[in-house]
Amino acid sequence: MRTKRKATRTETKIHNKRLILKTIYDQRRISRADVARVTDLTPPTVSSIVAELLDDGLVEEVGQGPSKVGKPATLLSVADDSRHLIGVDLAESEFRGCVVNLRGQVRHRFSLPMNDRDGEAALALVYELIDELVACSDCTLLGIGIGTPGLMDARRGMVRRAVNLNWEDLPLRDLLEERYHLPVYIANDCQVAALGEYVFGNSGVGSNLIVVKVGRGVGAGIVLNGQLHYGDGSGAGEIGHVVVMEGGVHCRCGRFGCLETVASSSAIIGHARAIAQNNPNSSLHQYISSAADIDTNIVLQALEAGEEELHQVIQVVGRHLGMAVANLVGVLNIHQIMIAGSVTCFGQPLLSSIRQEMQQRALSALTAETQVDFSNLGLDIVNLGAASLVLSHELGLV
Amino acid sequence: MRTKRKATRTETKIHNKRLILKTIYDQRRISRADVARVTDLTPPTVSSIVAELLDDGLVEEVGQGPSKVGKPATLLSVADDSRHLIGVDLAESEFRGCVVNLRGQVRHRFSLPMNDRDGEAALALVYELIDELVACSDCTLLGIGIGTPGLMDARRGMVRRAVNLNWEDLPLRDLLEERYHLPVYIANDCQVAALGEYVFGNSGVGSNLIVVKVGRGVGAGIVLNGQLHYGDGSGAGEIGHVVVMEGGVHCRCGRFGCLETVASSSAIIGHARAIAQNNPNSSLHQYISSAADIDTNIVLQALEAGEEELHQVIQVVGRHLGMAVANLVGVLNIHQIMIAGSVTCFGQPLLSSIRQEMQQRALSALTAETQVDFSNLGLDIVNLGAASLVLSHELGLV
């Protein structure tokens, strides 16, 4: 009951329009009469707003459905491709962009390798990517959503600090809105991933959700009551840079022993390099002298070849992630926790290890009801989440 | 935009009544005209609802204030003692109850020692306590709020499991509602403490807040957007039973090395006992042979007497709490974190140690803006929080 005043007439109108659009979106096919029943709005209000939505092209009539009385009712549906959205993932090795429709179906896809660009050069790459996406879109664009690593000021659309991009206090939203004359929404990539999973993932029906995204770094995104939890300083979910290992190795944030140093794809690759160095019998040993650097694919191949030491590495990394998950369970008691990011390629052995450690570390009354799974959105999770930011703010569909 | 339908007329009426009452409560003294301005409701609507509130006795006219036009305006105020609330803390050594008014001012106070009662005997003690509080109250009672240790089903008002009370699946709300014919609200004591701090504490103006309550056990309560976050299974904040110490000591939950075993008043007392045993030069050594068991007061005296080893114990406990706080900062990025419970008696040295460890463990961009302080609500924090549950549900004032 923090509402300070009643709604004005214009607010009510916008609220009702969004309510009707969302009802049609959620129900997929529905008659005007059923919209009125579901929303409790009067049939004349529904008819007049639906007429506007038909005019806007956001909604279309899609045939006849059964009716309890009289002639068959006309069914309404959201025109999924009436608007497109751009979702961008400023991922660590490449910048990836998608053009998606209102259901998150990818219509165009484009990516550009980072090649260690940073500062102005990285910004130029963002422009190049979005220029391309705007050019190939053949529909009205609703807006641009961006998921970026680093600390954000989500309200002001500023990147406060993104270490690997060497950005500090970059007013990314303003720069992009000026260039593209479209609404732009920006948030941290892990937070955005959680929104993507919530809107387009397979994580069930609850209104709370945690996504732990584990690639070169680690971070979480938290959806509470259907809304992204940013935190007071937009930094919620920054679990990758909490120290978990006394006297641990150096982290790129400057500290020692952060979660990221023991539970990430970089940690796995680091262990694989050590095995290659120290164990002449390992299948990885060949990479020491060759030009190829060890990466996730090489680690996967060695695992498939039965490299025992590496299997143990996956167990250990899973345990560290399981400890982090146990912490999340203790703090938030959210039943649905999804793991996303490149480490999901290590499959069931990693997932089992995460689950087992979580169970050993937190109250069984809490963990018994907690589901830990891999997201099935794959590489698109941040793109879809970024598009969801637009869907949420512009149409109220999230 | 998860709203599924518009409000009915009755809901609007209740909403407007609560809105007006909350406006008068928040503004303390306000004219009808200003209520209309603040709430955006029409003057006739305000007048008619205020008449009801005057009839109910919840609001009173308290004199004249300046008016921009014409005659002076009559000022309205909430009648702070028009209703009383019962707030109960099922604390570990005694059950404590308060009768408070609508501003959280304690009008009556009563407590009963636990003497290790559990099961039915502990329930009888709850009845005895509330019987006494109901008997001494001389005002209309709005309801009863209970803060209890253990895992709750907040929606069903059930205590799922409270180890030290030996309660399992106890329908406490139903039992109390049947006995007292009053609305009853129950939640975990640490969650309730956070609500108490939010409503009646000194923790500033934000709408997010974490309370870490540290007594014999450890737990957190989380207020997000002005509302208590219970979690999907009502177990949010159960950080005391997350394992933080590999190969640690046995915890009453059955695990080893839970946060509670290293960061609680029991942990401090455990260390003090060890010092008493092992160090014949310690001022604590006398307690080995005497009948008196070492408790918080004896530890405090020894600290004041300059017992160096004990100072180090406080540092170490502070560091463990600092790690837990760093985790909370990483997960939630909430700027206001209050420490409550009996450990606050160890004062500045403990607080400094908590703050320092937090700063060393989490991103400085997040910790720099995080305030960690002791609550000043003292022993009443759970009672006031329990009363706030009633204030929130019955009058919408929270």
CSV table of C-alpha atoms in Angstrom, one decimal, chain A residues 35-367:
chain,number,residue,atom,x,y,z
A,35,VAL,CA,-11.3,-10.5,-22.6
A,36,ALA,CA,-14.0,-8.6,-20.8
A,37,ARG,CA,-14.6,-11.6,-18.5
A,38,VAL,CA,-10.9,-12.1,-17.7
A,39,THR,CA,-10.1,-8.4,-17.2
A,40,ASP,CA,-13.5,-7.4,-15.6
A,41,LEU,CA,-13.6,-4.4,-17.9
A,42,THR,CA,-16.9,-3.5,-19.6
A,43,PRO,CA,-17.6,-4.9,-23.1
A,44,PRO,CA,-17.7,-1.3,-24.6
A,45,THR,CA,-14.3,-0.5,-23.0
A,46,VAL,CA,-12.9,-3.7,-24.4
A,47,SER,CA,-14.3,-3.1,-27.9
A,48,SER,CA,-13.0,0.4,-28.1
A,49,ILE,CA,-9.5,-0.5,-26.9
A,50,VAL,CA,-9.4,-3.6,-29.2
A,51,ALA,CA,-10.3,-1.3,-32.1
A,52,GLU,CA,-7.3,0.8,-31.3
A,53,LEU,CA,-5.1,-2.3,-31.0
A,54,LEU,CA,-6.3,-3.5,-34.4
A,55,ASP,CA,-5.6,-0.1,-35.9
A,56,ASP,CA,-2.1,-0.2,-34.4
A,57,GLY,CA,-1.7,-3.6,-36.1
A,58,LEU,CA,-0.6,-5.1,-32.7
A,59,VAL,CA,-3.7,-7.4,-32.7
A,60,GLU,CA,-5.5,-9.2,-35.5
A,61,GLU,CA,-8.7,-11.1,-35.9
A,62,VAL,CA,-7.9,-14.8,-36.5
A,63,GLY,CA,-11.2,-16.5,-37.2
A,64,GLN,CA,-14.2,-17.7,-35.3
A,65,GLY,CA,-14.5,-19.5,-32.0
A,66,PRO,CA,-17.4,-21.1,-30.2
A,67,SER,CA,-19.8,-18.8,-28.4
A,68,LYS,CA,-22.2,-19.7,-25.6
A,69,VAL,CA,-25.0,-17.6,-27.0
A,70,GLY,CA,-25.8,-16.5,-30.6
A,71,LYS,CA,-23.3,-16.3,-33.5
A,72,PRO,CA,-19.7,-17.5,-33.2
A,73,ALA,CA,-17.3,-15.1,-31.6
A,74,THR,CA,-14.4,-13.5,-33.5
A,75,LEU,CA,-11.1,-14.5,-32.0
A,76,LEU,CA,-8.3,-12.0,-31.4
A,77,SER,CA,-4.6,-12.8,-31.4
A,78,VAL,CA,-1.4,-10.7,-31.0
A,79,ALA,CA,0.2,-10.2,-34.4
A,80,ASP,CA,3.6,-11.7,-33.4
A,81,ASP,CA,5.5,-10.0,-36.2
A,82,SER,CA,3.8,-6.7,-36.1
A,83,ARG,CA,6.7,-5.3,-34.2
A,84,HIS,CA,10.3,-6.4,-33.9
A,85,LEU,CA,12.8,-5.9,-31.1
A,86,ILE,CA,16.6,-5.8,-31.1
A,87,GLY,CA,18.4,-7.7,-28.3
A,88,VAL,CA,22.1,-7.3,-28.0
A,89,ASP,CA,24.6,-9.4,-25.9
A,90,LEU,CA,27.9,-7.7,-25.3
A,91,ALA,CA,29.5,-11.1,-24.6
A,92,GLU,CA,33.1,-11.5,-23.8
A,93,SER,CA,34.5,-13.0,-27.0
A,94,GLU,CA,32.0,-11.5,-29.5
A,95,PHE,CA,29.1,-9.0,-29.6
A,96,ARG,CA,25.9,-10.9,-30.6
A,97,GLY,CA,22.7,-9.3,-31.8
A,98,CYS,CA,19.3,-10.7,-32.7
A,99,VAL,CA,16.1,-9.2,-34.2
A,100,VAL,CA,13.2,-11.1,-32.6
A,101,ASN,CA,9.4,-10.8,-32.8
A,102,LEU,CA,7.0,-10.3,-30.0
A,103,ARG,CA,7.2,-14.1,-29.1
A,104,GLY,CA,11.0,-14.1,-28.9
A,105,GLN,CA,11.4,-15.9,-32.2
A,106,VAL,CA,14.7,-14.9,-33.8
A,107,ARG,CA,14.2,-13.4,-37.2
A,108,HIS,CA,17.8,-12.2,-37.9
A,109,ARG,CA,21.0,-12.9,-36.2
A,110,PHE,CA,24.4,-11.2,-36.5
A,111,SER,CA,27.6,-11.2,-34.5
A,112,LEU,CA,31.0,-9.6,-34.6
A,113,PRO,CA,34.2,-10.8,-33.0
A,114,MET,CA,35.6,-8.6,-30.2
A,115,ASN,CA,39.3,-9.3,-30.9
A,116,ASP,CA,40.1,-7.6,-27.6
A,117,ARG,CA,38.7,-4.3,-28.6
A,118,ASP,CA,37.9,-1.9,-25.8
A,119,GLY,CA,37.0,1.7,-25.1
A,120,GLU,CA,36.0,3.7,-28.2
A,121,ALA,CA,36.7,0.8,-30.5
A,122,ALA,CA,34.3,-1.5,-28.6
A,123,LEU,CA,31.7,1.2,-28.8
A,124,ALA,CA,32.2,1.5,-32.5
A,125,LEU,CA,31.7,-2.3,-32.7
A,126,VAL,CA,28.4,-1.9,-30.9
A,127,TYR,CA,27.3,0.7,-33.5
A,128,GLU,CA,28.4,-1.6,-36.3
A,129,LEU,CA,26.4,-4.5,-34.9
A,130,ILE,CA,23.2,-2.5,-34.3
A,131,ASP,CA,23.5,-0.7,-37.7
A,132,GLU,CA,23.5,-4.1,-39.3
A,133,LEU,CA,20.5,-5.3,-37.3
A,134,VAL,CA,18.5,-2.2,-38.0
A,135,ALA,CA,19.3,-2.5,-41.7
A,136,CYS,CA,18.2,-6.1,-42.0
A,137,SER,CA,14.9,-5.6,-40.0
A,138,ASP,CA,11.9,-5.4,-42.3
A,139,CYS,CA,9.3,-4.5,-39.5
A,140,THR,CA,8.6,-1.6,-37.2
A,141,LEU,CA,11.2,-1.7,-34.5
A,142,LEU,CA,9.9,-1.2,-30.9
A,143,GLY,CA,13.3,-0.6,-29.3
A,144,ILE,CA,16.8,-1.9,-28.5
A,145,GLY,CA,17.7,-3.9,-25.4
A,146,ILE,CA,21.3,-4.4,-24.3
A,147,GLY,CA,22.9,-6.9,-21.9
A,148,THR,CA,26.3,-5.8,-20.9
A,149,PRO,CA,28.9,-7.2,-18.5
A,150,GLY,CA,29.9,-5.0,-15.6
A,151,LEU,CA,28.2,-2.7,-13.2
A,152,MET,CA,25.3,-0.6,-14.5
A,153,ASP,CA,23.3,2.3,-13.5
A,154,ALA,CA,20.1,0.8,-14.9
A,155,ARG,CA,17.9,3.8,-14.3
A,156,ARG,CA,20.3,6.2,-16.0
A,157,GLY,CA,21.3,3.7,-18.7
A,158,MET,CA,25.0,4.2,-17.8
A,159,VAL,CA,27.7,1.6,-17.7
A,160,ARG,CA,29.4,2.4,-14.5
A,161,ARG,CA,32.3,0.0,-15.0
A,162,ALA,CA,32.9,-2.8,-17.4
A,163,VAL,CA,36.5,-4.0,-16.8
A,164,ASN,CA,37.1,-6.0,-20.0
A,165,LEU,CA,35.6,-3.3,-22.2
A,166,ASN,CA,37.5,-0.6,-20.4
A,167,TRP,CA,34.3,1.4,-20.1
A,168,GLU,CA,33.7,3.7,-17.2
A,169,ASP,CA,30.6,5.9,-16.7
A,170,LEU,CA,29.7,5.4,-20.4
A,171,PRO,CA,26.2,6.9,-21.1
A,172,LEU,CA,25.4,4.0,-23.5
A,173,ARG,CA,21.7,4.5,-23.5
A,174,ASP,CA,21.8,8.1,-24.4
A,175,LEU,CA,24.4,7.5,-27.1
A,176,LEU,CA,22.3,4.7,-28.7
A,177,GLU,CA,19.0,6.6,-28.4
A,178,GLU,CA,20.6,9.6,-30.1
A,179,ARG,CA,21.9,7.4,-32.9
A,180,TYR,CA,18.9,5.2,-33.6
A,181,HIS,CA,15.9,7.3,-32.4
A,182,LEU,CA,14.5,4.3,-30.7
A,183,PRO,CA,13.9,3.5,-27.0
A,184,VAL,CA,17.0,1.8,-25.5
A,185,TYR,CA,17.1,-0.3,-22.3
A,186,ILE,CA,20.3,-1.5,-20.7
A,187,ALA,CA,21.1,-3.9,-17.9
A,188,ASN,CA,23.8,-6.2,-16.6
A,189,ASP,CA,24.0,-9.3,-18.8
A,190,CYS,CA,23.3,-11.8,-16.0
A,191,GLN,CA,20.3,-9.8,-14.8
A,192,VAL,CA,19.1,-9.7,-18.4
A,193,ALA,CA,19.6,-13.5,-18.7
A,194,ALA,CA,17.3,-14.1,-15.8
A,195,LEU,CA,14.6,-12.0,-17.5
A,196,GLY,CA,15.1,-13.9,-20.8
A,197,GLU,CA,14.7,-17.2,-18.9
A,198,TYR,CA,11.7,-16.0,-17.1
A,199,VAL,CA,9.9,-14.8,-20.3
A,200,PHE,CA,11.0,-17.3,-22.9
A,201,GLY,CA,12.6,-20.2,-21.0
A,202,ASN,CA,11.4,-23.5,-19.7
A,203,SER,CA,11.6,-22.7,-16.0
A,204,GLY,CA,8.0,-23.4,-15.0
A,205,VAL,CA,5.3,-21.2,-13.8
A,206,GLY,CA,6.4,-19.4,-10.6
A,207,SER,CA,7.0,-15.7,-10.4
A,208,ASN,CA,10.4,-16.0,-8.8
A,209,LEU,CA,13.5,-17.3,-10.5
A,210,ILE,CA,17.3,-17.2,-10.2
A,211,VAL,CA,19.7,-17.6,-13.2
A,212,VAL,CA,23.3,-18.2,-12.4
A,213,LYS,CA,25.3,-17.5,-15.6
A,214,VAL,CA,28.7,-19.1,-15.7
A,215,GLY,CA,31.1,-18.4,-18.6
A,216,ARG,CA,34.4,-16.7,-18.2
A,217,GLY,CA,32.9,-14.9,-15.3
A,218,VAL,CA,30.0,-15.8,-12.9
A,219,GLY,CA,27.0,-13.7,-12.1
A,220,ALA,CA,23.4,-14.1,-11.1
A,221,GLY,CA,20.1,-12.5,-12.1
A,222,ILE,CA,17.1,-12.5,-9.8
A,223,VAL,CA,13.4,-12.3,-10.8
A,224,LEU,CA,11.1,-11.5,-7.9
A,225,ASN,CA,7.3,-11.3,-8.4
A,226,GLY,CA,7.9,-11.3,-12.1
A,227,GLN,CA,10.2,-8.3,-12.0
A,228,LEU,CA,14.0,-8.1,-12.3
A,229,HIS,CA,15.6,-7.2,-8.9
A,230,TYR,CA,18.4,-4.7,-9.7
A,231,GLY,CA,19.3,-3.8,-6.2
A,232,ASP,CA,19.8,-0.3,-4.8
A,233,GLY,CA,22.9,0.2,-6.9
A,234,SER,CA,21.9,-1.9,-9.9
A,235,GLY,CA,24.5,-4.5,-8.8
A,236,ALA,CA,22.3,-7.3,-7.5
A,237,GLY,CA,23.7,-10.8,-8.5
A,238,GLU,CA,27.4,-9.8,-8.5
A,239,ILE,CA,28.3,-13.0,-6.8
A,240,GLY,CA,31.3,-13.7,-9.0
A,241,HIS,CA,33.4,-11.1,-7.2
A,242,VAL,CA,32.7,-12.3,-3.6
A,243,VAL,CA,35.8,-13.8,-2.1
A,244,VAL,CA,35.2,-17.5,-1.3
A,245,MET,CA,38.7,-18.9,-1.2
A,246,GLU,CA,41.1,-17.8,1.5
A,247,GLY,CA,44.5,-17.1,-0.1
A,248,GLY,CA,43.1,-17.9,-3.5
A,249,VAL,CA,44.4,-16.9,-6.9
A,250,HIS,CA,44.4,-13.4,-8.3
A,251,CYS,CA,41.1,-12.2,-9.9
A,252,ARG,CA,40.7,-9.6,-12.6
A,253,CYS,CA,38.8,-7.4,-10.1
A,254,GLY,CA,42.0,-7.1,-8.1
A,255,ARG,CA,41.0,-9.3,-5.2
A,256,PHE,CA,42.2,-12.9,-4.5
A,257,GLY,CA,40.0,-16.0,-4.4
A,258,CYS,CA,36.7,-14.6,-5.8
A,259,LEU,CA,34.1,-17.2,-6.8
A,260,GLU,CA,34.9,-16.5,-10.5
A,261,THR,CA,38.5,-17.8,-9.9
A,262,VAL,CA,37.3,-21.2,-8.8
A,263,ALA,CA,33.9,-21.6,-10.6
A,264,SER,CA,34.0,-20.5,-14.2
A,265,SER,CA,35.0,-21.7,-17.7
A,266,SER,CA,38.3,-19.8,-17.1
A,267,ALA,CA,38.9,-21.8,-13.9
A,268,ILE,CA,38.3,-25.0,-15.8
A,269,ILE,CA,40.6,-24.0,-18.6
A,270,GLY,CA,43.2,-22.9,-16.1
A,271,HIS,CA,43.1,-26.4,-14.5
A,272,ALA,CA,43.4,-28.0,-17.9
A,273,ARG,CA,46.5,-25.9,-18.7
A,274,ALA,CA,48.1,-27.0,-15.4
A,275,ILE,CA,47.3,-30.7,-16.3
A,276,ALA,CA,48.8,-30.2,-19.7
A,277,GLN,CA,52.0,-28.7,-18.1
A,278,ASN,CA,52.4,-31.2,-15.3
A,279,ASN,CA,51.2,-34.5,-16.7
A,280,PRO,CA,53.2,-35.8,-19.8
A,281,ASN,CA,50.7,-38.7,-20.0
A,282,SER,CA,47.7,-36.5,-20.4
A,283,SER,CA,46.1,-36.1,-23.8
A,284,LEU,CA,46.3,-32.4,-23.1
A,285,HIS,CA,50.1,-32.4,-23.0
A,286,GLN,CA,50.3,-32.0,-26.8
A,287,TYR,CA,48.9,-28.5,-26.6
A,288,ILE,CA,51.9,-27.3,-24.6
A,289,SER,CA,54.1,-27.3,-27.6
A,290,SER,CA,51.5,-26.7,-30.3
A,291,ALA,CA,50.3,-23.2,-31.3
A,292,ALA,CA,46.6,-24.0,-30.3
A,293,ASP,CA,45.6,-22.6,-26.9
A,294,ILE,CA,43.4,-24.8,-24.7
A,295,ASP,CA,39.8,-23.7,-24.9
A,296,THR,CA,36.4,-25.2,-23.9
A,297,ASN,CA,36.2,-27.4,-27.0
A,298,ILE,CA,39.6,-29.0,-26.3
A,299,VAL,CA,38.6,-29.6,-22.7
A,300,LEU,CA,35.4,-31.2,-23.9
A,301,GLN,CA,37.3,-33.5,-26.2
A,302,ALA,CA,39.7,-34.5,-23.5
A,303,LEU,CA,36.8,-35.3,-21.2
A,304,GLU,CA,35.2,-37.4,-23.9
A,305,ALA,CA,38.5,-39.2,-24.3
A,306,GLY,CA,38.3,-40.1,-20.6
A,307,GLU,CA,40.8,-37.7,-19.0
A,308,GLU,CA,40.3,-38.6,-15.3
A,309,GLU,CA,42.0,-35.5,-13.8
A,310,LEU,CA,39.7,-33.3,-15.8
A,311,HIS,CA,36.6,-35.1,-14.6
A,312,GLN,CA,37.7,-34.3,-11.1
A,313,VAL,CA,38.2,-30.6,-12.1
A,314,ILE,CA,34.5,-30.6,-13.3
A,315,GLN,CA,33.5,-32.1,-9.9
A,316,VAL,CA,35.4,-29.4,-8.0
A,317,VAL,CA,34.0,-26.5,-10.1
A,318,GLY,CA,30.5,-28.0,-9.7
A,319,ARG,CA,31.1,-28.1,-5.9
A,320,HIS,CA,32.1,-24.4,-5.8
A,321,LEU,CA,29.0,-23.5,-7.9
A,322,GLY,CA,26.9,-25.7,-5.5
A,323,MET,CA,28.2,-23.7,-2.6
A,324,ALA,CA,27.2,-20.5,-4.3
A,325,VAL,CA,23.7,-22.0,-5.1
A,326,ALA,CA,23.4,-23.1,-1.4
A,327,ASN,CA,24.0,-19.5,-0.4
A,328,LEU,CA,21.3,-18.3,-2.8
A,329,VAL,CA,18.9,-20.9,-1.4
A,330,GLY,CA,19.7,-19.7,2.1
A,331,VAL,CA,19.3,-16.0,1.3
A,332,LEU,CA,16.3,-16.1,-1.0
A,333,ASN,CA,14.6,-19.5,-0.8
A,334,ILE,CA,13.6,-19.4,-4.5
A,335,HIS,CA,12.7,-22.8,-5.8
A,336,GLN,CA,13.7,-22.4,-9.4
A,337,ILE,CA,17.4,-21.9,-10.1
A,338,MET,CA,18.7,-22.2,-13.7
A,339,ILE,CA,22.3,-22.5,-14.7
A,340,ALA,CA,23.2,-20.8,-18.0
A,341,GLY,CA,26.3,-19.8,-19.9
A,342,SER,CA,29.1,-21.7,-21.6
A,343,VAL,CA,29.8,-24.1,-18.7
A,344,THR,CA,26.5,-25.9,-19.4
A,345,CYS,CA,28.4,-27.7,-22.2
A,346,PHE,CA,30.0,-29.8,-19.4
A,347,GLY,CA,26.6,-31.4,-19.0
A,348,GLN,CA,25.2,-33.8,-16.4
A,349,PRO,CA,28.4,-34.4,-14.4
A,350,LEU,CA,28.7,-30.7,-13.7
A,351,LEU,CA,25.0,-30.4,-12.9
A,352,SER,CA,25.0,-33.4,-10.5
A,353,SER,CA,27.9,-32.0,-8.7
A,354,ILE,CA,26.2,-28.6,-8.3
A,355,ARG,CA,23.0,-30.2,-7.0
A,356,GLN,CA,24.8,-32.5,-4.6
A,357,GLU,CA,26.9,-29.8,-3.0
A,358,MET,CA,23.8,-27.5,-2.7
A,359,GLN,CA,22.0,-30.4,-0.8
A,360,GLN,CA,25.0,-30.8,1.5
A,361,ARG,CA,25.3,-27.1,2.3
A,362,ALA,CA,21.8,-25.8,2.9
A,363,LEU,CA,18.8,-26.9,5.0
A,364,SER,CA,17.2,-30.0,3.5
A,365,ALA,CA,13.8,-28.5,4.1
A,366,LEU,CA,14.7,-25.8,1.6
A,367,THR,CA,16.8,-27.7,-0.9
